[in-house]
Coordinates of C-alpha atoms in Angstrom, one line a residue:
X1 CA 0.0 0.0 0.0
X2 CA 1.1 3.5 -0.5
X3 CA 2.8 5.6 2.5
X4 CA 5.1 8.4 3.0
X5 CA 7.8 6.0 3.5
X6 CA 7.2 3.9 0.3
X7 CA 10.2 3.9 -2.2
X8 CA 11.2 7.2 -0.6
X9 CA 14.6 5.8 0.8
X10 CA 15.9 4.1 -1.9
X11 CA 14.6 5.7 -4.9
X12 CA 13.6 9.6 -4.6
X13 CA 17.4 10.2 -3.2
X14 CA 19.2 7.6 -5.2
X15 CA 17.7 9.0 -8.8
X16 CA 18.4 12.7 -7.6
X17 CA 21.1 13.9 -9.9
X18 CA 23.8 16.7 -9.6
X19 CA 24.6 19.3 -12.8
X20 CA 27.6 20.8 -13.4
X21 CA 29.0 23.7 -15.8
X22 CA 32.5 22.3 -17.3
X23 CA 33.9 24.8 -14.9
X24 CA 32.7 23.0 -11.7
X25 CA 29.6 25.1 -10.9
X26 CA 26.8 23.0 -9.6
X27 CA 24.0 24.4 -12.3
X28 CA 20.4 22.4 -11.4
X29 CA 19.1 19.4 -10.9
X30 CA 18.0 16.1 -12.4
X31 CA 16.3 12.9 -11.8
X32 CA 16.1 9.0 -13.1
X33 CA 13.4 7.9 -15.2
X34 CA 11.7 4.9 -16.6
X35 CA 11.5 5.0 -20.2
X36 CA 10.0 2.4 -22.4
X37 CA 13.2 1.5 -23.7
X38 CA 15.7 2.1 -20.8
X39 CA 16.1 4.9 -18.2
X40 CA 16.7 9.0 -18.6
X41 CA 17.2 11.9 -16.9
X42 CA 14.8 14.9 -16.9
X43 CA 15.2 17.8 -16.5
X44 CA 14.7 21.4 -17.8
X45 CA 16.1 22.6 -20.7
X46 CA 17.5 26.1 -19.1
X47 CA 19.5 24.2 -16.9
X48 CA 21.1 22.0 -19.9
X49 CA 21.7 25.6 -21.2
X50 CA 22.8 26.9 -18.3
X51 CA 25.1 23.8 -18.0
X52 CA 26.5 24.5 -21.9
X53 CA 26.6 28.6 -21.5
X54 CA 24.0 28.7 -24.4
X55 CA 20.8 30.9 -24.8
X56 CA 18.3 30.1 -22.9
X57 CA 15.7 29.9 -25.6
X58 CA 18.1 28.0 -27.8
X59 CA 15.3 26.3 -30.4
X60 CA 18.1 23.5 -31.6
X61 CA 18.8 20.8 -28.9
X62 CA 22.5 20.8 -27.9
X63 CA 24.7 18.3 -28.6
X64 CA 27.6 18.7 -26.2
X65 CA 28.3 16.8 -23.1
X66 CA 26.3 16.7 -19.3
X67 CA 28.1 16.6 -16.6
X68 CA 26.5 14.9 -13.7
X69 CA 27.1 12.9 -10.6
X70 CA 24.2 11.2 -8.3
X71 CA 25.3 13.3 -4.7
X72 CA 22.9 11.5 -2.3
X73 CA 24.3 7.8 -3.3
X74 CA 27.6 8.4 -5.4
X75 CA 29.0 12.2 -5.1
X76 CA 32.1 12.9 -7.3
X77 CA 31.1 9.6 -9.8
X78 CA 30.4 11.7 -12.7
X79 CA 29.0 10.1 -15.6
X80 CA 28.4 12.3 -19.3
X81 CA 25.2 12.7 -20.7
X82 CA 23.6 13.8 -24.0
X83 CA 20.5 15.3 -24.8
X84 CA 17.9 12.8 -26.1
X85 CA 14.4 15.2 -26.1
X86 CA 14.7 18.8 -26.5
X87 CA 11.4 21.1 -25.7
X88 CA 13.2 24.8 -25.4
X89 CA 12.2 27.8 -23.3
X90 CA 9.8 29.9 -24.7
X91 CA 10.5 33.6 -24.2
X92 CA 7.9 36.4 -24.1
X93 CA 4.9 34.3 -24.9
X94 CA 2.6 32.9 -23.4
X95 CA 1.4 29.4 -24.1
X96 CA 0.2 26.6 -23.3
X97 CA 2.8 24.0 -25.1
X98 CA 4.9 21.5 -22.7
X99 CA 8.2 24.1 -22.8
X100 CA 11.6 23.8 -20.8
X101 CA 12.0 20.3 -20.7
X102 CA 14.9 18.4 -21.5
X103 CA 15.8 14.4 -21.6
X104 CA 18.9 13.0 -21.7
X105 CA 20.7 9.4 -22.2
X106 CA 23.4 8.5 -19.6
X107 CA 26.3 7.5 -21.1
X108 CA 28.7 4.6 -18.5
X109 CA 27.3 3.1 -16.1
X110 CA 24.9 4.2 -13.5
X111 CA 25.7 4.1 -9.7
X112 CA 24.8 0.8 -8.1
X113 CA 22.3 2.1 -6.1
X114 CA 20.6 4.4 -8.6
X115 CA 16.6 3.2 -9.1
X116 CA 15.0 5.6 -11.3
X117 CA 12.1 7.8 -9.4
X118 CA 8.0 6.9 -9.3
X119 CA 5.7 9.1 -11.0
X120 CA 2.7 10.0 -9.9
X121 CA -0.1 11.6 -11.9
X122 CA -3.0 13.4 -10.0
X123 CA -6.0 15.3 -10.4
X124 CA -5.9 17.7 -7.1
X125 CA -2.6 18.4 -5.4
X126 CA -4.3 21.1 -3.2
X127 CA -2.7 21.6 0.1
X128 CA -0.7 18.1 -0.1
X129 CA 3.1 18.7 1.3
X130 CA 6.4 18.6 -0.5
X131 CA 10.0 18.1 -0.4
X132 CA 12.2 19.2 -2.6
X133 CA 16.6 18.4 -3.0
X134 CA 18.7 21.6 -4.6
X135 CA 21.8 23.2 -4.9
X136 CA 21.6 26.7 -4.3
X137 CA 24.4 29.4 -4.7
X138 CA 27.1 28.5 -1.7
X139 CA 25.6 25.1 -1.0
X140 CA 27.2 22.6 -4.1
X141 CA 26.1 19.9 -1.6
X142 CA 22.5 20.6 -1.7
X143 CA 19.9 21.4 0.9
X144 CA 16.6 20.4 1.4
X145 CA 13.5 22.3 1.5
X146 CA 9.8 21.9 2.0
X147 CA 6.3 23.2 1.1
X148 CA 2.6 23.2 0.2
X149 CA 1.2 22.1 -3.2
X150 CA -1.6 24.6 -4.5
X151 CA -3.3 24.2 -8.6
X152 CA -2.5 24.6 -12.1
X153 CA -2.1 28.3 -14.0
X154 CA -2.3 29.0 -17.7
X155 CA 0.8 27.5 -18.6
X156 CA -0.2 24.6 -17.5
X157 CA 2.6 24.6 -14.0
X158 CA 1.5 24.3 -11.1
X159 CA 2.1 26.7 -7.5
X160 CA 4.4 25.6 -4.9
X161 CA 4.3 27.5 -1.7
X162 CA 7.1 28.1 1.2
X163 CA 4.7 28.0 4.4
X164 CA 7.4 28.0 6.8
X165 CA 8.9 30.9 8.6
X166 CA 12.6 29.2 9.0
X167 CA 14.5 27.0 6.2
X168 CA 15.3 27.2 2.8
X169 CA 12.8 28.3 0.0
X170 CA 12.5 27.1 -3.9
X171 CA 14.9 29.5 -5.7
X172 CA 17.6 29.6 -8.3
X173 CA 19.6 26.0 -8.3
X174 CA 16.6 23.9 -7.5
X175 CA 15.2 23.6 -11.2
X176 CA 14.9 20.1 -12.6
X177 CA 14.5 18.7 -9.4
X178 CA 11.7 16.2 -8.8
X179 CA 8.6 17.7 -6.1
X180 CA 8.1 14.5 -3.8
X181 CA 4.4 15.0 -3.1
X182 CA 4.6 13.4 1.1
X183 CA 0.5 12.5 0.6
X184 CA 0.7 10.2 -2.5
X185 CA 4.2 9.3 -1.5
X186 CA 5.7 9.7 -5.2
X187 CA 7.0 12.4 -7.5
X188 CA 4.2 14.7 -9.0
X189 CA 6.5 17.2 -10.8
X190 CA 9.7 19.0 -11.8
X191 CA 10.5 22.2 -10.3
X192 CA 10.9 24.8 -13.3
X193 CA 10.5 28.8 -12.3
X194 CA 10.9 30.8 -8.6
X195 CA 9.2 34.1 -8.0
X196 CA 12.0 36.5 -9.1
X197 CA 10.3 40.1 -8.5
X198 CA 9.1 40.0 -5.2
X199 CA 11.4 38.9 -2.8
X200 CA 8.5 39.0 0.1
X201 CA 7.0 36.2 -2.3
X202 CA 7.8 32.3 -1.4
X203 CA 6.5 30.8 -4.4
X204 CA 8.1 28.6 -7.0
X205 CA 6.3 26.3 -9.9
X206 CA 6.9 22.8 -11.5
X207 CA 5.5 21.5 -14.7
X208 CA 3.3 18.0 -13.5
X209 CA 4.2 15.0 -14.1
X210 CA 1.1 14.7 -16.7
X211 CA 2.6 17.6 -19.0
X212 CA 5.8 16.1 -18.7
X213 CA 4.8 12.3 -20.0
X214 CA 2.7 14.4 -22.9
X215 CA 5.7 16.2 -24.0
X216 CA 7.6 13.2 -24.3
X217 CA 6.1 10.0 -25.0
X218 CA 9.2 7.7 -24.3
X219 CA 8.7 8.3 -20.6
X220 CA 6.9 5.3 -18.6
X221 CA 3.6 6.7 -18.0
X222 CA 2.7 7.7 -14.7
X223 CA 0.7 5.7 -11.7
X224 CA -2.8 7.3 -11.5
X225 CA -3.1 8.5 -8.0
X226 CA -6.6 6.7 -7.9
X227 CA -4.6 3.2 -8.6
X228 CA -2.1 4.2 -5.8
X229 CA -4.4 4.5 -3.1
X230 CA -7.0 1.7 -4.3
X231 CA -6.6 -0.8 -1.8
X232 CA -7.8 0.3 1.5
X233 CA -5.6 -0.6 5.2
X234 CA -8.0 -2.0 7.9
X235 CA -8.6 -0.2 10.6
X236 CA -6.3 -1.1 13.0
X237 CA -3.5 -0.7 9.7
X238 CA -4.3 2.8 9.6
X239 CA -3.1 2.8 13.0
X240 CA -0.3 1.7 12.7
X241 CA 0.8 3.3 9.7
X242 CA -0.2 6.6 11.0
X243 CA 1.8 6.0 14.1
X244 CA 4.5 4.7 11.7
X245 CA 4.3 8.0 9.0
X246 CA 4.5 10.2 12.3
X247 CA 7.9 8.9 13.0
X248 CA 9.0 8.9 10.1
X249 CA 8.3 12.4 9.3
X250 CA 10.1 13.5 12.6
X251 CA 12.9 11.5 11.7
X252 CA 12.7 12.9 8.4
X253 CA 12.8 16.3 10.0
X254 CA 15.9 15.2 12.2
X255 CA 17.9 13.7 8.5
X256 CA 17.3 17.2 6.8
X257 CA 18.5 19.4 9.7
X258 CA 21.5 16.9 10.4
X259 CA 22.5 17.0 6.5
X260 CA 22.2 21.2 6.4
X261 CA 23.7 21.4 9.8
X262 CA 26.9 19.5 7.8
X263 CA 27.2 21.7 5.2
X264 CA 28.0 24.9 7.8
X265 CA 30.6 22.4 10.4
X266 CA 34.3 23.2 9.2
X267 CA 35.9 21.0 11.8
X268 CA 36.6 17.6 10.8
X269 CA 35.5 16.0 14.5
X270 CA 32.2 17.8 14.3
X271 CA 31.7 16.5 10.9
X272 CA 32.2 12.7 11.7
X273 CA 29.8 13.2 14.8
X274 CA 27.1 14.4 12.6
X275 CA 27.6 11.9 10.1
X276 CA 27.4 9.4 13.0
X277 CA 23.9 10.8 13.4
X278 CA 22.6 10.9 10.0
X279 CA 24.1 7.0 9.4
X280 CA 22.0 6.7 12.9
X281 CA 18.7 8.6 11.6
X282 CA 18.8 6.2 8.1
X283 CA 19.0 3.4 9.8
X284 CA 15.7 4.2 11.9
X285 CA 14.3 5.8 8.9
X286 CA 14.9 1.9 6.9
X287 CA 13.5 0.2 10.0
X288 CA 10.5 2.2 9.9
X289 CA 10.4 2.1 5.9
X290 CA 10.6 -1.9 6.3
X291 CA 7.4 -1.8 8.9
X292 CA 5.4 0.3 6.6
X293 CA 5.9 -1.6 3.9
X294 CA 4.9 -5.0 5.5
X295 CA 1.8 -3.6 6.9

């Protein structure tokens, strides 16, 4: 049955995937797909750009080189890519085409313990909570950050909202990252824009995982969130997975402060102690996984 904790451990951070310039610079984010003949990465085309110091709105897809490593499972094993599907920016027009997309073909071999990421396709996100992995300026080893999921605008994106007074918010560095939606327990979309002209204004967008499998067809089509949730827990399940999905959102709280907290600690004795935790906090959060699963 579905749960916060399903698939969340070993795929959502093992498909999360790191983008460089050639010059080192961590540029965006990407993520492992199923395709129907092998697996991809997505993600948006102005971070390929970005990656490549080309236009934005370039119309032809590049063919240089990706640079990319997998930093949750296998930082520093980088692995080239090339761009397989092309849908470009489109500047100072509005429409309602699939646009800033990108897929592309790893070439080598893929970490070990990369599993490429579950999409889910529903019909109301309203209100349902999110976590996001980025790499914004200062922080090439990513940080987390959370929010609320709101509706669909005319281009077809949907809001994401920072509701949180403390923490980090959606901005420049997180695009091409996949939302995990903490309700349906799977990936409902791809982090694209942040609000840029209000600073006062915590809101970011993603193109759903519905546009996405429209714009390219090669992509395994997504689980219908109706078929997710279709088989009902007894009462007494509920329970326990409710007890379980409380722990394992606290202990998810504790793995995302411990992993920002190591970014800021200098000292190499400080380090090792916080490392000790987070090993400590995954292996709780794989116990609990392993209940919730069996139940």
């Amino acid at each position: 049955m579905a749960s916060i904790a399903d698939n969340y451990i070993p795929a959502f951070r093992s498909a999360i995937a790191r983008i460089f310039h050639p010059n080192g610079a961590v540029v965006g984010v990407g993520f492992l797909v199923s395709g129907r003949s092998q697996n991809y990465i997505l993600t948006c085309a102005h971070v390929v750009t970005s990656a490549l110091s080309l236009p934005e709105d370039i119309v032809e897809a590049p063919s240089h080189d990706i640079c990319l490593d997998f930093p949750l499972i296998a930082p520093g094993q980088k692995l080239k890519a090339k761009v397989v599907f092309w849908q470009p920016v489109v500047n100072n027009v509005s429409t309602s085409e699939p646009e800033d997309i990108a897929g592309l073909q790893i070439e080598g071999q893929l970490p070990h313990e990369a599993q490429p990421i579950k999409l889910i396709w529903a019909n109301n996100v309203w209100g349902h909570p999110f976590r996001i992995f980025g790499f914004p300026h200062g922080h090439n080893d990513g940080v987390w950050s959370t929010g609320v999921l709101r509706d669909g605008q005319g281009k077809g994106w949907v809001q994401l909202e920072d509701s949180k007074v403390t923490g980090y918010r959606i901005e420049p560095g997180f695009s091409g990252a996949p939302i995990w939606d903490e309700t349906l327990a799977g990936v409902v979309g791809m982090a694209v824009a942040a609000e840029k002209q209000r600073e006062d204004i915590k809101t970011a967008f993603m193109i759903p995982v519905d546009v996405l499998s429209k714009a390219w067809d090669e992509i395994t089509l997504p689980i219908s969130s109706n078929a997710h949730t279709q088989n009902s827990p007894s009462r007494v399940q509920q329970l326990k997975i409710k007890t379980l999905q409380q722990r394992f959102e606290v202990l998810s709280s504790d793995y995302e402060a411990a992993y920002n907290q190591l970014n800021y600690t200098l000292a190499a004795s400080d380090r090792n102690i916080i490392q000790r935790q987070i090993n400590t906090i995954l292996q709780e959060l794989g116990r609990v996984e392993s209940e919730l699963n069996a139940i």
